Short mmCIF file of C-alpha atoms in Angstrom, two decimals:
data_model
loop_
_atom_site.label_atom_id
_atom_site.label_comp_id
_atom_site.label_asym_id
_atom_site.label_seq_id
_atom_site.Cartn_x
_atom_site.Cartn_y
_atom_site.Cartn_z
CA MET X 1 41.82 24.51 -19.24
CA THR X 2 40.44 21.46 -17.52
CA ASP X 3 40.62 21.49 -13.75
CA LYS X 4 43.32 18.90 -13.12
CA ARG X 5 41.83 17.76 -9.84
CA ALA X 6 38.65 16.93 -11.76
CA LEU X 7 40.49 14.07 -13.43
CA HIS X 8 40.79 12.07 -10.21
CA PRO X 9 38.18 10.23 -8.15
CA THR X 10 36.34 12.61 -5.82
CA GLU X 11 37.06 12.56 -2.08
CA THR X 12 33.71 10.82 -1.51
CA MET X 13 34.56 8.13 -4.03
CA LEU X 14 37.92 7.53 -2.37
CA GLU X 15 36.17 7.25 1.00
CA GLU X 16 33.68 4.73 -0.32
CA PHE X 17 36.53 2.88 -1.99
CA ALA X 18 38.65 2.77 1.16
CA THR X 19 35.76 1.42 3.21
CA GLY X 20 34.67 -1.10 0.58
CA ASN X 21 31.30 0.55 0.04
CA LEU X 22 31.21 0.59 -3.76
CA SER X 23 30.29 -1.78 -6.56
CA THR X 24 33.11 -4.00 -7.76
CA GLY X 25 33.20 -2.27 -11.15
CA LYS X 26 33.80 1.14 -9.60
CA CYS X 27 36.28 -0.28 -7.09
CA VAL X 28 38.26 -1.76 -9.96
CA ALA X 29 38.33 1.54 -11.88
CA ILE X 30 39.44 3.43 -8.76
CA ALA X 31 42.00 0.77 -7.82
CA ALA X 32 43.52 1.00 -11.31
CA HIS X 33 43.70 4.79 -11.07
CA VAL X 34 45.16 4.62 -7.56
CA GLU X 35 47.90 2.33 -8.81
CA LEU X 36 48.81 4.93 -11.44
CA CYS X 37 48.44 8.02 -9.23
CA ALA X 38 50.74 8.54 -6.22
CA GLU X 39 48.59 11.37 -4.90
CA CYS X 40 45.41 9.29 -4.74
CA ARG X 41 47.37 6.36 -3.33
CA GLN X 42 48.61 8.55 -0.51
CA ARG X 43 45.12 9.93 0.07
CA THR X 44 43.66 6.43 0.17
CA SER X 45 46.07 5.33 2.91
CA GLU X 46 45.22 8.43 4.91
CA ILE X 47 41.52 7.68 4.57
CA GLU X 48 42.12 4.07 5.60
CA ALA X 49 43.97 5.29 8.69
CA GLN X 50 41.11 7.65 9.59
CA ALA X 51 38.52 4.96 8.95
CA THR X 52 40.46 2.65 11.26
CA LEU X 53 40.38 5.20 14.07
CA ALA X 54 36.65 5.75 13.55
CA TRP X 55 36.13 1.99 13.65
CA LEU X 56 38.07 1.63 16.90
CA ALA X 57 36.22 4.56 18.45
CA GLU X 58 32.80 3.17 17.49
CA THR X 59 33.44 -0.27 18.84
CA GLY X 60 35.24 0.60 22.05
CA SER X 61 37.63 -1.76 23.75
CA ASP X 62 35.36 -4.49 25.12
CA SER X 63 37.17 -7.69 24.79
CA THR X 64 35.57 -10.99 23.95
CA GLU X 65 34.88 -13.39 26.80
CA SER X 66 36.54 -16.75 26.69
CA SER X 67 34.11 -19.51 25.90
CA SER X 68 34.45 -23.04 24.64
CA ASP X 69 33.14 -22.03 21.19
CA TYR X 70 35.71 -19.36 21.00
CA ALA X 71 38.52 -21.62 22.16
CA SER X 72 37.75 -24.26 19.55
CA LEU X 73 37.64 -21.58 16.84
CA VAL X 74 41.07 -20.34 17.89
CA ASP X 75 42.28 -23.96 17.95
CA SER X 76 41.11 -24.55 14.40
CA ILE X 77 42.70 -21.32 13.19
CA VAL X 78 46.12 -21.87 14.72
CA ALA X 79 46.18 -25.34 13.18
CA GLN X 80 46.31 -23.67 9.74
CA PRO X 81 49.65 -22.98 8.06
CA GLN X 82 50.89 -19.39 7.82
CA PHE X 83 51.94 -17.60 4.64
CA SER X 84 55.57 -17.44 5.56
CA ASP X 85 57.21 -20.17 3.62
CA ALA X 86 59.10 -19.39 0.46
CA ASP X 87 57.19 -21.98 -1.53
CA GLU X 88 53.90 -20.27 -0.83
CA PHE X 89 55.33 -17.06 -2.18
CA ALA X 90 56.55 -18.94 -5.21
CA GLU X 91 53.04 -20.20 -5.78
CA GLN X 92 51.64 -16.69 -5.59
CA ASP X 93 54.28 -15.43 -8.00
CA ALA X 94 53.55 -18.17 -10.46
CA ALA X 95 49.91 -17.14 -10.44
CA SER X 96 50.67 -13.51 -11.16
CA PRO X 97 48.98 -12.44 -14.37
CA VAL X 98 50.41 -11.19 -17.62
CA ARG X 99 50.81 -7.45 -17.29
CA GLU X 100 50.74 -6.36 -20.91
CA ILE X 101 48.22 -6.40 -23.69
CA HIS X 102 48.88 -5.71 -27.33
CA MET X 103 46.69 -3.33 -29.26
CA HIS X 104 47.51 -2.74 -32.90
CA GLU X 105 51.21 -3.37 -32.44
CA ARG X 106 51.44 -1.31 -29.28
CA SER X 107 52.25 -3.11 -26.10
CA ILE X 108 50.45 -1.58 -23.12
CA THR X 109 51.24 -2.31 -19.48
CA LEU X 110 48.07 -2.58 -17.43
CA PRO X 111 47.56 -1.75 -13.76
CA SER X 112 47.67 -5.06 -11.87
CA VAL X 113 43.95 -5.28 -11.11
CA LEU X 114 43.09 -4.83 -14.78
CA ALA X 115 45.83 -7.25 -15.78
CA ARG X 116 44.19 -9.81 -13.51
CA ILE X 117 40.86 -9.26 -15.28
CA ALA X 118 42.39 -9.26 -18.76
CA SER X 119 44.30 -12.47 -18.06
CA ASP X 120 40.96 -14.31 -18.10
CA GLY X 121 40.82 -13.44 -21.80
CA LEU X 122 39.15 -10.48 -23.49
CA VAL X 123 36.71 -10.84 -26.34
CA TRP X 124 36.85 -7.79 -28.59
CA LYS X 125 33.89 -6.60 -30.61
CA LYS X 126 33.90 -3.92 -33.27
CA LEU X 127 31.47 -1.07 -32.73
CA ALA X 128 30.69 1.87 -35.00
CA GLY X 129 33.24 4.65 -35.55
CA GLY X 130 36.49 2.73 -35.12
CA ILE X 131 35.76 1.65 -31.55
CA ASN X 132 36.52 -1.81 -30.20
CA GLN X 133 34.99 -3.01 -27.02
CA ALA X 134 35.65 -5.93 -24.67
CA SER X 135 33.05 -6.33 -21.93
CA VAL X 136 33.91 -7.83 -18.58
CA MET X 137 31.42 -8.98 -15.99
CA LEU X 138 32.32 -7.77 -12.54
CA ASP X 139 29.04 -7.23 -10.72
CA ASP X 140 25.33 -6.77 -11.32
CA GLU X 141 25.21 -3.00 -10.94
CA THR X 142 27.61 -1.82 -13.60
CA GLN X 143 28.65 -2.48 -17.15
CA CYS X 144 32.42 -2.63 -17.42
CA GLU X 145 34.50 -2.73 -20.53
CA PHE X 146 37.86 -2.10 -22.08
CA LEU X 147 37.47 0.34 -24.96
CA TYR X 148 40.00 0.76 -27.68
CA MET X 149 39.58 3.76 -29.97
CA LYS X 150 41.61 3.48 -33.16
CA PRO X 151 43.58 6.59 -34.21
CA GLY X 152 41.13 9.01 -35.80
CA SER X 153 38.04 7.39 -34.31
CA GLN X 154 34.96 9.07 -32.93
CA VAL X 155 32.17 7.81 -30.69
CA PRO X 156 28.68 8.96 -31.76
CA VAL X 157 27.26 11.84 -29.67
CA HIS X 158 25.67 10.36 -26.58
CA LYS X 159 24.48 11.17 -23.12
CA HIS X 160 24.14 8.96 -20.08
CA GLN X 161 21.25 8.02 -17.90
CA GLY X 162 23.68 7.23 -15.14
CA ASN X 163 27.32 7.88 -14.46
CA GLU X 164 30.17 6.85 -16.67
CA ILE X 165 33.72 6.54 -15.43
CA THR X 166 36.43 6.37 -18.05
CA LEU X 167 40.00 5.67 -17.02
CA VAL X 168 42.57 6.36 -19.72
CA LEU X 169 45.23 3.64 -19.84
CA ASP X 170 47.16 4.56 -22.96
CA GLY X 171 47.00 7.23 -25.66
CA SER X 172 44.46 10.03 -25.33
CA PHE X 173 40.98 11.15 -26.26
CA SER X 174 39.14 14.43 -26.13
CA ASP X 175 35.64 15.81 -25.99
CA ALA X 176 34.16 19.29 -25.75
CA MET X 177 35.30 19.51 -22.11
CA GLY X 178 38.94 18.65 -22.52
CA ASN X 179 41.72 16.35 -23.54
CA TYR X 180 42.53 13.27 -21.46
CA GLY X 181 45.69 11.20 -21.16
CA PRO X 182 47.01 8.20 -19.21
CA SER X 183 45.72 7.79 -15.61
CA ASP X 184 43.03 10.48 -16.12
CA PHE X 185 39.80 9.52 -14.39
CA VAL X 186 36.93 11.07 -16.34
CA VAL X 187 33.46 11.09 -14.78
CA ARG X 188 30.40 11.93 -16.87
CA THR X 189 26.99 12.36 -15.27
CA PRO X 190 23.49 12.32 -16.81
CA SER X 191 23.72 16.05 -17.57
CA HIS X 192 26.63 15.60 -19.97
CA THR X 193 26.19 15.00 -23.67
CA HIS X 194 29.50 14.31 -25.26
CA GLN X 195 31.28 13.02 -28.31
CA PRO X 196 34.69 11.57 -27.49
CA ALA X 197 37.23 11.39 -30.28
CA SER X 198 40.80 10.17 -30.43
CA ASP X 199 43.46 11.33 -32.86
CA GLU X 200 46.32 9.15 -31.66
CA GLY X 201 44.26 6.17 -30.49
CA CYS X 202 43.30 5.35 -26.93
CA LEU X 203 42.83 2.41 -24.59
CA CYS X 204 40.40 2.97 -21.70
CA PHE X 205 38.63 1.06 -19.00
CA ALA X 206 35.03 2.26 -18.64
CA VAL X 207 32.38 1.66 -16.00
CA LEU X 208 28.76 2.59 -16.63
CA ASP X 209 26.04 2.39 -14.07
CA SER X 210 23.27 2.53 -16.66
CA PRO X 211 23.02 2.35 -20.46
CA LEU X 212 24.18 5.06 -22.84
CA THR X 213 21.64 6.86 -25.01
CA PHE X 214 22.76 8.11 -28.40
CA THR X 215 21.23 11.48 -29.24
CA LYS X 216 22.06 12.08 -32.90
CA GLY X 217 21.32 10.63 -36.31
CA LEU X 218 21.34 7.00 -37.27
CA ALA X 219 23.20 6.03 -34.13
CA ARG X 220 19.86 6.42 -32.33
CA LEU X 221 18.85 3.18 -34.00
CA PHE X 222 21.25 1.49 -31.60
CA ASN X 223 19.45 2.70 -28.52
CA PRO X 224 17.26 -0.34 -27.88
CA VAL X 225 20.32 -2.49 -28.54
CA ASN X 226 22.34 -0.54 -26.01
CA ARG X 227 19.74 -1.18 -23.36
CA TYR X 228 19.66 -4.82 -24.26
CA ARG X 229 23.43 -4.98 -24.14
CA PHE X 230 23.46 -3.39 -20.75
CA LYS X 231 20.89 -5.80 -19.43
CA ARG X 232 22.84 -8.70 -20.74
CA ALA X 233 26.15 -7.52 -19.41
CA THR X 234 24.76 -7.06 -15.94
CA SER X 235 22.44 -10.05 -15.72
CA GLN X 236 23.25 -12.37 -12.88
CA ARG X 237 24.75 -15.66 -13.67
CA VAL X 238 24.11 -18.57 -11.44
CA MET Q 1 24.61 -7.09 22.78
CA GLY Q 2 27.69 -4.98 22.98
CA ASN Q 3 26.33 -2.95 25.86
CA SER Q 4 28.12 -4.75 28.66
CA ILE Q 5 30.44 -2.59 30.66
CA SER Q 6 33.94 -3.86 30.35
CA ASP Q 7 33.81 -6.16 33.36
CA GLY Q 8 36.18 -4.24 35.54
CA LEU Q 9 38.88 -4.02 32.90
CA PRO Q 10 41.14 -1.04 33.29
CA PRO Q 11 40.57 1.65 30.68
CA PRO Q 12 42.62 1.23 27.51
CA SER Q 13 44.57 4.35 28.32
CA VAL Q 14 46.63 2.59 30.97
CA PRO Q 15 50.17 3.83 30.42
CA ARG Q 16 52.32 1.32 28.64
CA SER Q 17 55.30 0.14 30.57
CA ARG Q 18 58.56 0.76 28.83
CA LYS Q 19 60.48 -2.13 30.28
CA ALA Q 20 63.29 -3.34 28.13
CA SER Q 21 62.41 -6.55 26.48
CA ASP Q 22 64.21 -8.75 24.07
CA SER Q 23 62.24 -11.86 24.65
CA ARG Q 24 60.28 -12.74 21.55
CA THR Q 25 57.64 -14.47 23.58
CA GLU Q 26 57.08 -11.56 25.87
CA ALA Q 27 53.38 -11.70 25.08
CA ALA Q 28 53.18 -15.32 26.03
CA ALA Q 29 55.45 -14.91 29.01
CA VAL Q 30 53.42 -12.11 30.50
CA ALA Q 31 50.19 -13.92 29.88
CA ASP Q 32 51.62 -16.95 31.64
CA ILE Q 33 52.79 -15.14 34.72
CA ALA Q 34 49.42 -13.91 35.79
CA PRO Q 35 45.80 -13.90 34.91
CA ALA Q 36 46.52 -10.21 35.28
CA ILE Q 37 44.30 -8.69 32.64
CA GLU Q 38 46.11 -5.50 33.37
CA ALA Q 39 49.19 -6.89 31.70
CA GLU Q 40 47.22 -7.70 28.58
CA GLN Q 41 46.44 -4.06 28.14
CA GLU Q 42 50.08 -3.11 28.19
CA ILE Q 43 51.14 -5.11 25.17
CA SER Q 44 50.59 -3.25 21.95
CA ASP Q 45 48.64 -4.82 19.12
CA GLU Q 46 51.79 -4.57 17.02
CA LYS Q 47 53.80 -6.65 19.49
CA LEU Q 48 51.12 -9.30 19.57
CA LEU Q 49 50.99 -9.41 15.80
CA ILE Q 50 54.77 -9.71 15.60
CA ALA Q 51 54.71 -12.61 18.05
CA VAL Q 52 52.04 -14.32 15.94
CA GLY Q 53 53.91 -13.73 12.69
CA ASN Q 54 57.43 -14.46 13.84
CA SER Q 55 56.88 -17.34 16.23
CA LYS Q 56 53.31 -18.59 15.75
CA ASP Q 57 52.60 -17.45 19.30
CA ARG Q 58 49.22 -18.87 20.19
CA GLN Q 59 48.77 -16.81 23.34
CA ALA Q 60 49.41 -13.63 21.43
CA PHE Q 61 46.87 -14.70 18.81
CA ASP Q 62 44.40 -15.38 21.58
CA GLN Q 63 44.87 -11.82 22.82
CA LEU Q 64 44.36 -10.38 19.35
CA PHE Q 65 41.23 -12.47 18.97
CA LYS Q 66 39.87 -11.11 22.25
CA ARG Q 67 40.64 -7.55 21.27
CA PHE Q 68 39.31 -7.64 17.71
CA ALA Q 69 36.48 -10.18 17.50
CA LYS Q 70 33.81 -7.73 18.61
CA ARG Q 71 35.15 -4.97 16.43
CA ILE Q 72 35.14 -7.23 13.39
CA PHE Q 73 31.64 -8.36 14.23
CA ALA Q 74 30.54 -4.73 14.44
CA MET Q 75 32.05 -3.94 11.04
CA GLY Q 76 30.26 -6.97 9.65
CA MET Q 77 26.92 -5.81 11.05
CA LYS Q 78 27.45 -2.38 9.56
CA LEU Q 79 28.25 -3.68 6.09
CA THR Q 80 26.00 -6.76 5.91
CA ARG Q 81 23.30 -6.22 8.59
CA ASN Q 82 23.34 -9.94 9.10
CA GLU Q 83 24.41 -11.64 12.31
CA GLN Q 84 25.36 -14.97 10.75
CA LEU Q 85 27.49 -13.29 8.09
CA SER Q 86 29.12 -11.14 10.72
CA ASN Q 87 30.06 -14.22 12.72
CA ASP Q 88 31.48 -15.77 9.58
CA LEU Q 89 33.42 -12.59 9.01
CA VAL Q 90 35.01 -12.82 12.46
CA GLN Q 91 36.16 -16.31 11.63
CA GLU Q 92 37.47 -15.47 8.15
CA ALA Q 93 39.15 -12.25 9.17
CA MET Q 94 40.87 -13.79 12.20
CA LEU Q 95 42.02 -16.71 10.07
CA THR Q 96 43.56 -14.21 7.66
CA VAL Q 97 45.22 -12.41 10.58
CA TRP Q 98 46.84 -15.71 11.55
CA GLN Q 99 47.84 -16.66 8.01
CA LYS Q 100 49.16 -13.29 6.95
CA ALA Q 101 50.77 -12.15 10.21
CA PRO Q 102 54.24 -12.93 8.78
CA LEU Q 103 53.53 -10.45 5.99
CA TYR Q 104 52.56 -7.58 8.31
CA ASP Q 105 54.87 -4.63 7.76
CA LEU Q 106 55.37 -2.25 10.65
CA ASP Q 107 56.68 0.44 8.29
CA ARG Q 108 53.39 0.66 6.43
CA GLY Q 109 50.90 1.21 9.20
CA THR Q 110 49.48 0.21 12.56
CA ALA Q 111 48.30 -3.29 13.40
CA GLN Q 112 44.78 -1.89 13.76
CA SER Q 113 44.85 -0.43 10.29
CA TRP Q 114 46.21 -3.71 8.93
CA ILE Q 115 43.37 -5.64 10.55
CA PHE Q 116 40.83 -3.05 9.42
CA THR Q 117 41.80 -3.32 5.75
CA LEU Q 118 42.04 -7.08 5.91
CA THR Q 119 38.55 -7.28 7.43
CA ARG Q 120 37.21 -4.93 4.76
CA ASN Q 121 38.67 -7.22 2.10
CA ARG Q 122 37.23 -10.40 3.57
CA CYS Q 123 33.84 -8.72 3.92
CA PHE Q 124 33.95 -7.49 0.32
CA ASP Q 125 34.67 -11.02 -0.91
CA MET Q 126 31.95 -12.53 1.27
CA LEU Q 127 29.38 -10.13 -0.14
CA ARG Q 128 30.50 -10.79 -3.70
CA LYS Q 129 30.17 -14.49 -3.15
CA LEU Q 130 26.74 -14.04 -1.62
CA LYS Q 131 25.57 -12.02 -4.63
CA ARG Q 132 27.08 -14.69 -6.88
CA GLN Q 133 29.26 -12.19 -8.65
CA PRO Q 134 31.90 -13.62 -10.97
CA SER Q 135 35.19 -14.46 -9.32
CA THR Q 136 37.22 -12.60 -11.94
CA VAL Q 137 38.69 -10.35 -9.26
CA ASN Q 138 38.80 -10.46 -5.50
CA ALA Q 139 39.42 -7.88 -2.83
CA ASP Q 140 43.14 -8.60 -2.65
CA ASP Q 141 43.44 -7.69 -6.35
CA ILE Q 142 41.58 -4.43 -5.74
CA TRP Q 143 43.49 -3.50 -2.57
CA PRO Q 144 46.87 -5.20 -2.97
CA GLN Q 145 49.06 -5.31 0.10
CA GLU Q 146 52.36 -4.06 -1.12
CA GLY Q 147 55.05 -6.55 -0.38
CA GLU Q 148 52.71 -9.49 -0.77
CA HIS Q 149 53.59 -10.05 -4.38
CA ASP Q 150 57.30 -9.44 -4.18
CA GLY Q 151 58.35 -11.70 -1.37
CA ASN Q 152 60.82 -13.40 -3.64
CA MET Q 153 62.52 -10.38 -5.02
CA VAL Q 154 65.13 -10.30 -2.33
CA HIS Q 155 66.25 -13.79 -3.21
CA GLU Q 156 66.44 -12.95 -6.88
CA GLU Q 157 68.57 -9.95 -6.18
CA GLN Q 158 71.17 -11.80 -4.21
CA GLY Q 159 73.21 -12.80 -7.23
CA SER Q 160 74.61 -9.41 -8.09
CA GLN Q 161 77.63 -8.37 -10.10
CA GLU Q 162 81.08 -8.31 -8.67
CA VAL Q 163 81.92 -5.14 -6.89
CA GLU Q 164 84.77 -4.13 -4.64
CA ILE Q 165 83.94 -5.16 -1.11
CA ALA Q 166 85.32 -1.91 0.26
CA GLN Q 167 83.05 0.00 -2.03
CA ILE Q 168 79.97 -1.84 -0.79
CA GLU Q 169 81.02 -1.22 2.79
CA ALA Q 170 81.15 2.50 2.15
CA TYR Q 171 77.66 2.45 0.71
CA TYR Q 172 76.46 0.19 3.48
CA GLU Q 173 77.44 2.87 5.99
CA GLN Q 174 75.17 5.31 4.17
CA LEU Q 175 72.04 3.23 4.66
CA PRO Q 176 69.47 4.42 7.20
CA ASP Q 177 69.89 2.62 10.54
CA ALA Q 178 66.75 0.54 10.17
CA GLN Q 179 67.90 -0.83 6.83
CA ARG Q 180 71.54 -1.25 7.82
CA GLU Q 181 70.74 -3.41 10.82
CA VAL Q 182 68.69 -5.70 8.61
CA VAL Q 183 71.50 -6.03 6.07
CA GLU Q 184 73.91 -6.66 8.93
CA GLN Q 185 71.78 -9.50 10.28
CA ILE Q 186 71.36 -11.21 6.94
CA TYR Q 187 74.67 -10.64 5.19
CA ILE Q 188 77.14 -10.22 8.02
CA HIS Q 189 75.73 -12.47 10.72
CA ASP Q 190 74.33 -14.77 8.07
CA ARG Q 191 71.00 -15.21 9.82
CA THR Q 192 67.85 -16.44 8.12
CA HIS Q 193 65.04 -13.95 7.61
CA GLU Q 194 63.12 -15.58 10.44
CA GLU Q 195 66.06 -15.44 12.85
CA ALA Q 196 66.83 -11.85 11.96
CA ALA Q 197 63.21 -10.76 12.45
CA GLU Q 198 63.16 -12.43 15.82
CA HIS Q 199 66.44 -10.90 16.86
CA LEU Q 200 65.39 -7.39 15.81
CA GLN Q 201 61.88 -7.82 17.19
CA ILE Q 202 60.26 -6.71 13.97
CA PRO Q 203 57.69 -8.47 11.80
CA LEU Q 204 59.04 -10.70 9.08
CA GLY Q 205 57.15 -8.58 6.54
CA THR Q 206 58.96 -5.46 7.76
CA LEU Q 207 62.31 -7.21 7.64
CA LYS Q 208 61.72 -8.25 4.06
CA SER Q 209 60.60 -4.84 2.92
CA ARG Q 210 63.54 -3.08 4.62
CA LEU Q 211 65.94 -5.60 3.12
CA ARG Q 212 64.40 -5.03 -0.29
CA LEU Q 213 64.77 -1.28 0.07
CA ALA Q 214 68.36 -1.59 1.29
CA VAL Q 215 69.43 -4.01 -1.43
CA GLY Q 216 67.71 -1.84 -4.03
CA LYS Q 217 69.51 1.23 -2.73
CA LEU Q 218 72.89 -0.51 -2.69
CA ARG Q 219 72.41 -1.78 -6.20
CA HIS Q 220 71.38 1.67 -7.32
CA LEU Q 221 74.46 3.26 -5.76
CA ILE Q 222 76.72 0.64 -7.26
CA GLY Q 223 75.06 1.09 -10.64
CA ILE Q 224 75.73 4.82 -10.60
CA GLU Q 225 79.38 4.26 -9.77
CA GLN Q 226 80.00 1.93 -12.68
#
């Protein structure tokens, strides 16, 4: 039913990701998907290889002239220790984050980039319709959050002013356009109005680049709040 | 800037000499022998990076710096449009090249690609810092270098169950050449990782990842048998 390729980042997104030309929020969502999807991982390394060749071609092979500035810079660099000693590895290992989170007695293994984010501590808030949300601040262009939909929950009908990326981490949800399971990368644009629901429960990571607008019933009352929430989540902190 | 003709340097397409070499400091040695810039062109970026990672070869690092500083600067200008930031990027990226050279893995890509992704990461972090974005994640979390986080796994796996030596030898013969020679260096000749990498003329990072693959494969085979 659903075009399977549609549930991955587009080629353009992977290109922007591979060259570091995307907001942190979107990079994180793509990185998490790439960790779960061998196909996109492979594609990302191919794009990196192509981007490297383009970079080399653009910049030619002029080498840098020796100068005293340059020599002292090299001196200061080679005075630094290298990452080769076992104890430095041990330090890195010790810092590696917890990989699992527990949601209603289920233990869910997160992709490493999300585990890193979650290890700072998530603050869950209950929203309408059996939805729990934990916002994380990653940049000033997007609103990012973990969303947990309890079994049998339903998000009010809404549309987006911008794009919404939803990466399914565990369980599944569905809307009028299909049914989505682990590692699926669902992109909704301003033209979509949808009403996600989950029978079995679902943990997602979502990235919005502008606030949601609810389109039906009492939920519309939340609209000003949604905008406020978005502003707050993306406000710069000094 | 950037419009100077390459001061009489030979074009980069100069054929690479295929002379046999087992000297780990070949890069340094060649650079010592002559101011011959021609020779500099013959040494691949990978060889230079291996010399930096395996034996902290300063001359080799110097060569890499000469070859990549302008390219890194250009990437910085493209992504930040700021000369000062781009200069900072050269410094940060080349420092990372030095620090992480022992982790470079030949089996996962070219030296150029390794430096490209590492420069992208440093640039991404610089821009995040500039925009005062929270430090919840950094570029190395988003684009993890495989092998960076599992440097210790080989050590952990050394204490395995008891298995017939003859059995292991049979499996050992089945390993691909590249992995078998690494196992041979470490377990038969009892060399350290550093010594083995030097002897085989491969980056330490490559040695570790091949060893990890080989040990994993042996354990898997032994597991099936039991």
